[in-house]
Amino acid sequence: MSDTSSAPAGDCTQPHSALNEAEVEALVRGICFKTGPPRRLGVEVEWLVHELRAPQLPVTPERLRAAYAALRPLSLRSALTVEPGGQLELSSPPAASLTECIRTVSADLDTVRAALRDDGLALVGLGHDPWHEPRRFLREPRYDAMEACLDRTGPAGRAMMCASASVQVCLDAGHEEPGPLGFVRRWWLAHHLGPVLVAAFANSPLAGHRPTGWVSTRQLAWTRIGPGRAGGPPLDADPRGAWARHVLDSPVMCVRRDGGLWDVPEGLTFREWTRKGLPRPPTHEDLDYHLTTLFPPVRPRGHLELRMIDAQPGDDGWIVPLAVTAALFDDPEAAETAYRAVKPLAERTLGLPAPHNPLWLDAARDGLADAELREVAVSCFTAALEAMPRLGAGPEVTDAVTAHLDHYVVRGRCPSDDLLDGQRGTDGRAHGKDLRP
């Protein structure tokens, strides 16, 4: 949601009070799970930007800069930002209902699309660019440092930064008390429903014009970035404590400066930084920034940010994962059904954190061709559909969810299968080289 922007980069080296280890843990515990009745909903929709009439041709940086300059004066309710590779993201304001969220973002997207169309450009819903090599559009110290850091684990970081797009659903953390809407249950559910969402909405089977062997190449890239940067904490009965330890033990991406290149330390965790105080002691602002450089599939930012869903095809494809996810978390009956449906999947994680466990890897590679994931997805989509009227969803939303259920889920398919069918001109699954992490 648009009220969760990154910490500002200015005043990086001005004197502020240094943080010690205990203060960091207390701050993280206090800010990352803010509990109360689930009342707000948000979505962040990322898009690749391609040539309107010839999407396989690259868009020059000069054309992108001119087009994005024309977008700045637009009157939008959502926050419009540009990603490192030139992708566009719209982040909704927190909405009081599913209908309000959809109406706001749809209107903003219509406005943005019309302006881009005048420049011969289009928003494209794909989880990973199937044609173009990752190419950085933004040249800023933050992204210079991010690229240098992520390059240490291979090319997956550049693919994530510059060639991927997603639908990120933002949900309130939930009640302090136990139950289907309690924050402990919602945290657990997010990590076990996540692979079902990966599989049901996988839409990135290609890279460099070829099948990768994975229905979600975008999720594969996140896995390859590594557990310190793109992994979650172990699941236990205390999400606040687990997340605080994860934050402290995760590597520092960079130490910011007011001018020049930022330091990119290797192997320095935030815990070690608080203890050593080098190259300078960390501050509250450094902690705020550090939190924005961690990319687990479920990120607590006061609310829960679900980051595992590929960008969807069509102008309105993003509405389906938003509606399904909102129903399965915010409707008590649907949340209980989803919890019971995904519970057997927990054994397949082997107790390993997401997404670096067999369940998440199977979802990204096989999608709903995995029989167990397909069965769970059918149960979850059915429960979500039954909850739609209780959430006030109109017939357009329920019809879209029903169409996805019928066309994909019950058939063990996902949007990636359409792309693979189109490439081969058949109804069979296309498989390229298996790029296992």
Tab-separated table of C-alpha atoms in Angstrom:
chain	number	residue	atom	x	y	z
A	1	MET	CA	0.000	0.000	0.000
A	2	SER	CA	1.185	3.478	-0.712
A	3	ASP	CA	1.712	4.445	2.930
A	4	THR	CA	4.624	1.994	3.227
A	5	SER	CA	7.276	3.659	1.088
A	6	SER	CA	10.954	3.109	1.637
A	7	ALA	CA	12.868	5.142	4.150
A	8	PRO	CA	14.325	8.335	2.690
A	9	ALA	CA	17.893	8.215	1.528
A	10	GLY	CA	18.887	11.704	2.603
A	11	ASP	CA	20.776	12.665	5.770
A	12	CYS	CA	22.447	9.274	5.788
A	13	THR	CA	25.496	10.243	7.766
A	14	GLN	CA	24.135	13.010	9.968
A	15	PRO	CA	24.646	12.333	13.686
A	16	HIS	CA	21.776	10.276	15.104
A	17	SER	CA	21.574	8.074	18.167
A	18	ALA	CA	23.228	4.715	17.573
A	19	LEU	CA	21.153	1.594	18.149
A	20	ASN	CA	22.211	-1.368	20.208
A	21	GLU	CA	21.083	-4.935	19.680
A	22	ALA	CA	18.323	-4.898	22.296
A	23	GLU	CA	16.892	-1.656	20.927
A	24	VAL	CA	16.755	-3.091	17.416
A	25	GLU	CA	14.842	-6.146	18.614
A	26	ALA	CA	12.393	-4.008	20.584
A	27	LEU	CA	11.807	-1.680	17.627
A	28	VAL	CA	11.230	-4.516	15.178
A	29	ARG	CA	8.836	-6.245	17.554
A	30	GLY	CA	6.902	-3.009	17.930
A	31	ILE	CA	6.561	-1.914	14.312
A	32	CYS	CA	6.266	-5.017	12.125
A	33	PHE	CA	3.040	-6.591	13.436
A	34	LYS	CA	0.416	-3.986	14.315
A	35	THR	CA	-2.649	-5.862	15.441
A	36	GLY	CA	-6.335	-5.076	15.379
A	37	PRO	CA	-9.425	-6.151	13.455
A	38	PRO	CA	-8.652	-6.689	9.743
A	39	ARG	CA	-10.199	-3.605	8.179
A	40	ARG	CA	-7.824	-2.413	5.507
A	41	LEU	CA	-6.711	-3.921	2.230
A	42	GLY	CA	-4.214	-2.837	-0.377
A	43	VAL	CA	-2.508	-3.985	-3.533
A	44	GLU	CA	0.714	-3.137	-5.353
A	45	VAL	CA	0.597	-3.963	-9.053
A	46	GLU	CA	3.823	-4.021	-11.045
A	47	TRP	CA	3.898	-3.998	-14.835
A	48	LEU	CA	6.444	-4.472	-17.561
A	49	VAL	CA	6.335	-1.642	-20.106
A	50	HIS	CA	6.604	-2.749	-23.742
A	51	GLU	CA	6.078	-1.368	-27.210
A	52	LEU	CA	2.359	-1.315	-27.897
A	53	ARG	CA	2.528	-2.859	-31.375
A	54	ALA	CA	5.823	-4.750	-31.231
A	55	PRO	CA	6.348	-5.962	-27.641
A	56	GLN	CA	9.428	-7.979	-28.514
A	57	LEU	CA	11.310	-4.809	-29.467
A	58	PRO	CA	13.181	-3.142	-26.586
A	59	VAL	CA	12.018	0.263	-25.390
A	60	THR	CA	14.875	2.747	-25.289
A	61	PRO	CA	15.640	4.509	-21.997
A	62	GLU	CA	15.021	7.846	-23.705
A	63	ARG	CA	11.475	6.834	-24.646
A	64	LEU	CA	10.789	5.563	-21.142
A	65	ARG	CA	12.034	8.800	-19.569
A	66	ALA	CA	9.835	10.885	-21.852
A	67	ALA	CA	6.779	8.717	-21.231
A	68	TYR	CA	7.273	8.711	-17.465
A	69	ALA	CA	7.710	12.464	-17.442
A	70	ALA	CA	4.261	12.696	-19.029
A	71	LEU	CA	2.835	10.578	-16.204
A	72	ARG	CA	4.005	12.863	-13.383
A	73	PRO	CA	1.208	15.442	-13.683
A	74	LEU	CA	-1.531	12.799	-13.677
A	75	SER	CA	-4.033	12.908	-10.845
A	76	LEU	CA	-3.905	9.469	-9.219
A	77	ARG	CA	-4.961	8.142	-5.848
A	78	SER	CA	-2.386	5.352	-5.989
A	79	ALA	CA	1.322	6.027	-5.614
A	80	LEU	CA	3.095	5.638	-8.953
A	81	THR	CA	6.735	4.553	-8.819
A	82	VAL	CA	9.331	3.269	-11.271
A	83	GLU	CA	11.262	0.087	-10.575
A	84	PRO	CA	14.985	-0.355	-11.355
A	85	GLY	CA	14.407	-1.899	-14.795
A	86	GLY	CA	11.770	0.617	-15.809
A	87	GLN	CA	8.760	-1.394	-14.628
A	88	LEU	CA	5.844	0.681	-13.347
A	89	GLU	CA	4.206	0.075	-9.983
A	90	LEU	CA	0.939	1.443	-8.643
A	91	SER	CA	0.474	1.112	-4.871
A	92	SER	CA	-3.060	1.627	-3.655
A	93	PRO	CA	-3.941	3.652	-0.586
A	94	PRO	CA	-5.312	1.468	2.243
A	95	ALA	CA	-8.918	0.645	1.331
A	96	ALA	CA	-11.850	-0.098	3.606
A	97	SER	CA	-13.190	-2.810	1.288
A	98	LEU	CA	-12.296	-5.012	-1.640
A	99	THR	CA	-14.637	-3.022	-3.878
A	100	GLU	CA	-13.014	0.278	-2.928
A	101	CYS	CA	-9.529	-1.091	-3.559
A	102	ILE	CA	-10.470	-2.439	-6.993
A	103	ARG	CA	-12.297	0.732	-8.004
A	104	THR	CA	-9.389	2.993	-7.028
A	105	VAL	CA	-6.651	1.004	-8.735
A	106	SER	CA	-8.729	0.303	-11.848
A	107	ALA	CA	-9.400	4.009	-12.359
A	108	ASP	CA	-5.723	4.855	-11.898
A	109	LEU	CA	-4.649	2.128	-14.313
A	110	ASP	CA	-7.075	3.413	-16.943
A	111	THR	CA	-5.510	6.863	-16.626
A	112	VAL	CA	-1.948	5.562	-16.846
A	113	ARG	CA	-2.698	3.266	-19.779
A	114	ALA	CA	-4.274	6.085	-21.771
A	115	ALA	CA	-1.212	8.283	-21.261
A	116	LEU	CA	1.204	5.499	-22.208
A	117	ARG	CA	-0.864	4.619	-25.255
A	118	ASP	CA	-0.309	8.133	-26.573
A	119	ASP	CA	3.413	7.329	-26.488
A	120	GLY	CA	2.961	3.936	-28.177
A	121	LEU	CA	3.607	1.980	-24.977
A	122	ALA	CA	1.585	-0.580	-23.026
A	123	LEU	CA	1.469	-2.126	-19.558
A	124	VAL	CA	2.091	-5.877	-19.799
A	125	GLY	CA	1.174	-8.384	-17.083
A	126	LEU	CA	3.952	-10.986	-17.030
A	127	GLY	CA	5.884	-12.222	-14.011
A	128	HIS	CA	9.163	-12.222	-15.936
A	129	ASP	CA	10.105	-10.590	-19.221
A	130	PRO	CA	10.164	-13.419	-21.787
A	131	TRP	CA	12.176	-11.567	-24.439
A	132	HIS	CA	14.495	-8.925	-23.040
A	133	GLU	CA	17.630	-9.296	-20.969
A	134	PRO	CA	17.590	-7.524	-17.588
A	135	ARG	CA	18.646	-3.915	-18.122
A	136	ARG	CA	18.758	-1.280	-15.420
A	137	PHE	CA	16.879	1.913	-16.137
A	138	LEU	CA	17.354	3.775	-12.843
A	139	ARG	CA	20.856	4.900	-11.895
A	140	GLU	CA	20.737	5.773	-8.215
A	141	PRO	CA	23.020	4.927	-5.276
A	142	ARG	CA	20.375	2.604	-3.798
A	143	TYR	CA	20.174	0.495	-6.945
A	144	ASP	CA	23.910	0.624	-7.604
A	145	ALA	CA	24.439	-0.844	-4.138
A	146	MET	CA	21.622	-3.374	-4.568
A	147	GLU	CA	23.046	-4.591	-7.862
A	148	ALA	CA	26.547	-4.928	-6.416
A	149	CYS	CA	25.203	-6.846	-3.433
A	150	LEU	CA	22.939	-9.193	-5.374
A	151	ASP	CA	25.540	-9.881	-8.077
A	152	ARG	CA	27.446	-11.883	-5.447
A	153	THR	CA	24.828	-14.645	-5.698
A	154	GLY	CA	24.631	-14.656	-9.500
A	155	PRO	CA	22.354	-13.162	-12.176
A	156	ALA	CA	19.070	-13.782	-10.345
A	157	GLY	CA	19.274	-10.430	-8.577
A	158	ARG	CA	19.359	-8.480	-11.824
A	159	ALA	CA	16.439	-10.524	-13.157
A	160	MET	CA	14.438	-9.678	-10.042
A	161	MET	CA	15.346	-5.999	-10.175
A	162	CYS	CA	14.905	-5.387	-13.879
A	163	ALA	CA	12.836	-8.113	-15.544
A	164	SER	CA	10.137	-9.147	-13.064
A	165	ALA	CA	6.689	-7.907	-12.061
A	166	SER	CA	4.159	-9.010	-9.467
A	167	VAL	CA	0.835	-8.519	-7.734
A	168	GLN	CA	1.493	-7.859	-4.052
A	169	VAL	CA	-1.492	-8.106	-1.721
A	170	CYS	CA	-1.360	-6.160	1.539
A	171	LEU	CA	-3.445	-7.327	4.512
A	172	ASP	CA	-3.817	-6.176	8.091
A	173	ALA	CA	-1.759	-8.321	10.463
A	174	GLY	CA	-4.863	-9.457	12.345
A	175	HIS	CA	-6.135	-9.687	15.900
A	176	GLU	CA	-3.799	-10.029	18.864
A	177	GLU	CA	-6.039	-12.820	20.127
A	178	PRO	CA	-5.936	-16.378	18.700
A	179	GLY	CA	-8.420	-17.609	16.127
A	180	PRO	CA	-8.770	-17.595	12.329
A	181	LEU	CA	-8.160	-13.824	12.185
A	182	GLY	CA	-5.396	-13.776	14.805
A	183	PHE	CA	-2.001	-12.537	13.642
A	184	VAL	CA	-0.198	-15.784	14.540
A	185	ARG	CA	-2.647	-17.820	12.422
A	186	ARG	CA	-2.520	-15.332	9.532
A	187	TRP	CA	1.290	-15.358	9.553
A	188	TRP	CA	1.306	-19.168	9.420
A	189	LEU	CA	-1.426	-19.255	6.772
A	190	ALA	CA	0.428	-16.800	4.539
A	191	HIS	CA	3.490	-19.055	4.440
A	192	HIS	CA	1.498	-22.198	3.582
A	193	LEU	CA	-1.086	-20.640	1.288
A	194	GLY	CA	1.760	-18.821	-0.480
A	195	PRO	CA	2.817	-21.839	-2.581
A	196	VAL	CA	-0.813	-22.359	-3.632
A	197	LEU	CA	-0.918	-18.748	-4.844
A	198	VAL	CA	2.424	-19.221	-6.626
A	199	ALA	CA	1.074	-22.278	-8.428
A	200	ALA	CA	-2.404	-20.937	-9.255
A	201	PHE	CA	-1.131	-17.621	-10.640
A	202	ALA	CA	2.236	-18.623	-12.132
A	203	ASN	CA	2.756	-16.504	-15.244
A	204	SER	CA	6.458	-16.484	-16.064
A	205	PRO	CA	7.631	-19.656	-17.842
A	206	LEU	CA	9.957	-17.992	-20.352
A	207	ALA	CA	13.280	-16.181	-20.396
A	208	GLY	CA	15.305	-15.334	-23.464
A	209	HIS	CA	12.448	-16.612	-25.676
A	210	ARG	CA	12.771	-20.118	-24.197
A	211	PRO	CA	10.951	-22.146	-21.541
A	212	THR	CA	12.948	-22.308	-18.330
A	213	GLY	CA	11.290	-25.489	-17.025
A	214	TRP	CA	9.597	-23.472	-14.269
A	215	VAL	CA	6.070	-22.079	-14.459
A	216	SER	CA	7.178	-19.205	-12.217
A	217	THR	CA	10.645	-18.137	-13.308
A	218	ARG	CA	10.121	-15.036	-11.196
A	219	GLN	CA	9.794	-17.161	-8.049
A	220	LEU	CA	12.863	-19.141	-9.093
A	221	ALA	CA	14.843	-15.890	-9.244
A	222	TRP	CA	13.770	-14.972	-5.719
A	223	THR	CA	14.837	-18.404	-4.483
A	224	ARG	CA	18.265	-18.049	-6.062
A	225	ILE	CA	18.912	-14.732	-4.349
A	226	GLY	CA	19.346	-16.687	-1.131
A	227	PRO	CA	17.745	-17.031	2.305
A	228	GLY	CA	19.502	-14.103	3.931
A	229	ARG	CA	18.059	-11.582	1.488
A	230	ALA	CA	14.920	-13.245	0.085
A	231	GLY	CA	14.017	-15.859	2.686
A	232	GLY	CA	11.685	-15.823	5.632
A	233	PRO	CA	12.326	-16.762	9.247
A	234	PRO	CA	11.514	-20.154	10.768
A	235	LEU	CA	7.864	-20.404	11.738
A	236	ASP	CA	7.232	-20.674	15.449
A	237	ALA	CA	4.672	-19.526	17.993
A	238	ASP	CA	6.195	-16.044	18.273
A	239	PRO	CA	6.251	-14.340	14.851
A	240	ARG	CA	7.515	-11.085	16.349
A	241	GLY	CA	10.517	-12.725	17.949
A	242	ALA	CA	11.283	-14.847	14.889
A	243	TRP	CA	11.138	-11.839	12.576
A	244	ALA	CA	13.263	-9.695	14.916
A	245	ARG	CA	15.965	-12.366	14.993
A	246	HIS	CA	15.785	-12.684	11.225
A	247	VAL	CA	16.222	-8.933	10.788
A	248	LEU	CA	19.235	-8.887	13.090
A	249	ASP	CA	20.859	-11.913	11.451
A	250	SER	CA	20.257	-10.847	7.843
A	251	PRO	CA	23.116	-9.301	5.889
A	252	VAL	CA	23.350	-5.551	5.537
A	253	MET	CA	22.900	-4.610	1.895
A	254	CYS	CA	24.678	-1.273	2.129
A	255	VAL	CA	25.831	1.508	4.419
A	256	ARG	CA	24.464	4.718	2.971
A	257	ARG	CA	26.389	7.930	2.401
A	258	ASP	CA	25.240	11.446	1.582
A	259	GLY	CA	27.566	11.597	-1.417
A	260	GLY	CA	29.388	9.131	-3.649
A	261	LEU	CA	29.111	5.363	-3.712
A	262	TRP	CA	27.525	3.584	-0.793
A	263	ASP	CA	29.513	0.917	1.041
A	264	VAL	CA	28.431	-2.649	0.217
A	265	PRO	CA	29.860	-4.798	3.021
A	266	GLU	CA	30.130	-8.539	2.522
A	267	GLY	CA	28.825	-10.855	5.223
A	268	LEU	CA	28.028	-8.128	7.751
A	269	THR	CA	24.755	-8.835	9.554
A	270	PHE	CA	22.797	-6.074	11.255
A	271	ARG	CA	23.513	-7.753	14.601
A	272	GLU	CA	27.251	-7.583	13.950
A	273	TRP	CA	26.900	-3.968	12.848
A	274	THR	CA	25.330	-3.020	16.178
A	275	ARG	CA	28.131	-4.784	18.034
A	276	LYS	CA	31.093	-3.501	16.000
A	277	GLY	CA	29.829	-0.048	15.100
A	278	LEU	CA	31.842	-0.037	11.860
A	279	PRO	CA	32.130	1.624	9.381
A	280	ARG	CA	29.882	3.790	11.593
A	281	PRO	CA	27.286	2.913	14.233
A	282	PRO	CA	23.828	2.043	12.843
A	283	THR	CA	20.937	4.392	13.553
A	284	HIS	CA	17.167	4.161	13.610
A	285	GLU	CA	17.181	5.382	10.004
A	286	ASP	CA	19.584	2.576	9.058
A	287	LEU	CA	17.236	0.022	10.612
A	288	ASP	CA	14.278	1.464	8.703
A	289	TYR	CA	16.277	1.183	5.507
A	290	HIS	CA	17.538	-2.333	6.302
A	291	LEU	CA	13.929	-3.519	6.618
A	292	THR	CA	13.235	-2.368	3.043
A	293	THR	CA	16.164	-4.456	1.718
A	294	LEU	CA	14.747	-7.770	2.966
A	295	PHE	CA	12.502	-9.520	0.452
A	296	PRO	CA	10.849	-12.583	2.007
A	297	PRO	CA	7.701	-13.896	0.326
A	298	VAL	CA	5.687	-12.620	3.301
A	299	ARG	CA	7.015	-9.337	4.670
A	300	PRO	CA	5.634	-7.815	7.882
A	301	ARG	CA	5.512	-4.026	7.587
A	302	GLY	CA	2.929	-3.336	10.258
A	303	HIS	CA	0.598	-5.156	7.873
A	304	LEU	CA	1.425	-8.336	5.924
A	305	GLU	CA	2.749	-7.934	2.400
A	306	LEU	CA	2.309	-11.076	0.275
A	307	ARG	CA	4.950	-10.903	-2.448
A	308	MET	CA	4.747	-14.294	-4.188
A	309	ILE	CA	2.182	-13.711	-6.951
A	310	ASP	CA	3.307	-13.184	-10.552
A	311	ALA	CA	1.891	-10.246	-12.505
A	312	GLN	CA	-1.245	-11.440	-14.290
A	313	PRO	CA	-2.329	-11.336	-17.954
A	314	GLY	CA	-4.905	-8.869	-19.212
A	315	ASP	CA	-5.865	-5.428	-17.983
A	316	ASP	CA	-7.833	-6.769	-15.009
A	317	GLY	CA	-6.116	-10.086	-14.270
A	318	TRP	CA	-4.651	-8.655	-11.046
A	319	ILE	CA	-8.144	-8.450	-9.528
A	320	VAL	CA	-8.453	-12.239	-9.203
A	321	PRO	CA	-5.467	-12.862	-6.870
A	322	LEU	CA	-6.408	-9.759	-4.883
A	323	ALA	CA	-9.999	-10.959	-4.403
A	324	VAL	CA	-9.090	-14.577	-3.653
A	325	THR	CA	-6.401	-13.621	-1.138
A	326	ALA	CA	-8.594	-11.036	0.602
A	327	ALA	CA	-11.419	-13.561	0.966
A	328	LEU	CA	-9.193	-16.316	2.343
A	329	PHE	CA	-7.714	-14.033	4.990
A	330	ASP	CA	-10.448	-11.592	5.957
A	331	ASP	CA	-13.576	-13.761	5.872
A	332	PRO	CA	-13.496	-15.936	9.037
A	333	GLU	CA	-15.251	-18.910	7.426
A	334	ALA	CA	-13.045	-18.878	4.330
A	335	ALA	CA	-9.933	-18.381	6.471
A	336	GLU	CA	-10.799	-21.479	8.511
A	337	THR	CA	-11.400	-23.512	5.350
A	338	ALA	CA	-8.091	-22.359	3.855
A	339	TYR	CA	-6.257	-23.197	7.079
A	340	ARG	CA	-7.628	-26.754	7.091
A	341	ALA	CA	-6.920	-27.160	3.368
A	342	VAL	CA	-3.274	-26.104	3.488
A	343	LYS	CA	-2.402	-27.785	6.787
A	344	PRO	CA	-1.327	-31.083	5.154
A	345	LEU	CA	1.087	-29.127	2.928
A	346	ALA	CA	3.186	-28.225	5.972
A	347	GLU	CA	4.867	-31.647	5.922
A	348	ARG	CA	6.329	-30.866	2.510
A	349	THR	CA	8.246	-27.868	3.851
A	350	LEU	CA	10.442	-30.192	5.967
A	351	GLY	CA	10.370	-27.426	8.558
A	352	LEU	CA	12.507	-25.173	6.326
A	353	PRO	CA	11.714	-21.454	5.925
A	354	ALA	CA	9.976	-20.164	2.802
A	355	PRO	CA	10.669	-20.064	-0.059
A	356	HIS	CA	13.720	-22.310	0.268
A	357	ASN	CA	11.867	-25.542	0.919
A	358	PRO	CA	10.469	-28.341	-1.293
A	359	LEU	CA	6.860	-27.125	-1.176
A	360	TRP	CA	7.683	-23.672	-2.546
A	361	LEU	CA	10.083	-25.097	-5.131
A	362	ASP	CA	7.498	-27.604	-6.352
A	363	ALA	CA	4.920	-24.822	-6.704
A	364	ALA	CA	7.277	-22.642	-8.734
A	365	ARG	CA	8.425	-25.470	-10.971
A	366	ASP	CA	5.239	-27.513	-11.516
A	367	GLY	CA	2.354	-25.199	-10.655
A	368	LEU	CA	-1.011	-26.935	-10.406
A	369	ALA	CA	0.290	-29.947	-12.323
A	370	ASP	CA	1.171	-30.960	-8.754
A	371	ALA	CA	-1.931	-32.967	-7.783
A	372	GLU	CA	-1.908	-32.011	-4.110
A	373	LEU	CA	-1.501	-28.307	-4.842
A	374	ARG	CA	-4.330	-28.529	-7.366
A	375	GLU	CA	-6.658	-30.153	-4.827
A	376	VAL	CA	-5.868	-27.524	-2.209
A	377	ALA	CA	-6.277	-24.720	-4.750
A	378	VAL	CA	-9.745	-25.976	-5.742
A	379	SER	CA	-10.801	-25.982	-2.083
A	380	CYS	CA	-9.408	-22.500	-1.480
A	381	PHE	CA	-10.882	-20.930	-4.613
A	382	THR	CA	-14.270	-22.477	-3.832
A	383	ALA	CA	-14.170	-21.091	-0.291
A	384	ALA	CA	-13.128	-17.682	-1.615
A	385	LEU	CA	-16.024	-17.634	-4.072
A	386	GLU	CA	-18.493	-18.467	-1.326
A	387	ALA	CA	-17.082	-15.570	0.719
A	388	MET	CA	-17.285	-12.992	-2.083
A	389	PRO	CA	-20.862	-11.855	-1.346
A	390	ARG	CA	-19.980	-11.462	2.330
A	391	LEU	CA	-17.128	-9.154	1.281
A	392	GLY	CA	-19.467	-7.119	-0.900
A	393	ALA	CA	-17.848	-8.221	-4.175
A	394	GLY	CA	-19.900	-7.554	-7.290
A	395	PRO	CA	-20.693	-9.980	-10.117
A	396	GLU	CA	-17.732	-8.783	-12.223
A	397	VAL	CA	-15.325	-9.929	-9.503
A	398	THR	CA	-17.051	-13.228	-8.778
A	399	ASP	CA	-17.300	-13.960	-12.506
A	400	ALA	CA	-13.566	-13.332	-12.937
A	401	VAL	CA	-12.686	-15.624	-10.023
A	402	THR	CA	-15.058	-18.297	-11.341
A	403	ALA	CA	-13.453	-18.065	-14.789
A	404	HIS	CA	-9.973	-18.542	-13.308
A	405	LEU	CA	-11.186	-21.488	-11.251
A	406	ASP	CA	-12.827	-23.168	-14.244
A	407	HIS	CA	-10.207	-22.386	-16.895
A	408	TYR	CA	-7.114	-23.008	-14.799
A	409	VAL	CA	-7.469	-24.421	-11.308
A	410	VAL	CA	-9.809	-27.385	-11.818
A	411	ARG	CA	-7.822	-28.319	-14.929
A	412	GLY	CA	-4.466	-28.201	-13.133
A	413	ARG	CA	-3.317	-25.265	-15.228
A	414	CYS	CA	-2.030	-21.744	-14.650
A	415	PRO	CA	-1.494	-18.719	-16.951
A	416	SER	CA	2.003	-19.995	-17.745
A	417	ASP	CA	0.460	-22.940	-19.552
A	418	ASP	CA	-1.232	-20.560	-21.993
A	419	LEU	CA	2.115	-18.940	-22.758
A	420	LEU	CA	3.764	-22.311	-23.263
A	421	ASP	CA	0.906	-23.520	-25.449
A	422	GLY	CA	1.178	-20.392	-27.551
A	423	GLN	CA	4.897	-20.841	-28.004
A	424	ARG	CA	4.577	-24.457	-29.116
A	425	GLY	CA	1.227	-24.132	-30.835
A	426	THR	CA	-0.086	-27.173	-28.964
A	427	ASP	CA	-2.051	-27.992	-25.841
A	428	GLY	CA	0.907	-29.810	-24.296
A	429	ARG	CA	3.259	-28.611	-21.595
A	430	ALA	CA	6.531	-27.188	-22.912
A	431	HIS	CA	9.662	-27.746	-20.870
A	432	GLY	CA	13.098	-26.330	-21.396
A	433	LYS	CA	16.235	-26.821	-19.405
A	434	ASP	CA	15.497	-27.482	-15.718
A	435	LEU	CA	17.178	-24.594	-13.894
A	436	ARG	CA	17.068	-26.030	-10.390
A	437	PRO	CA	18.514	-23.801	-7.661
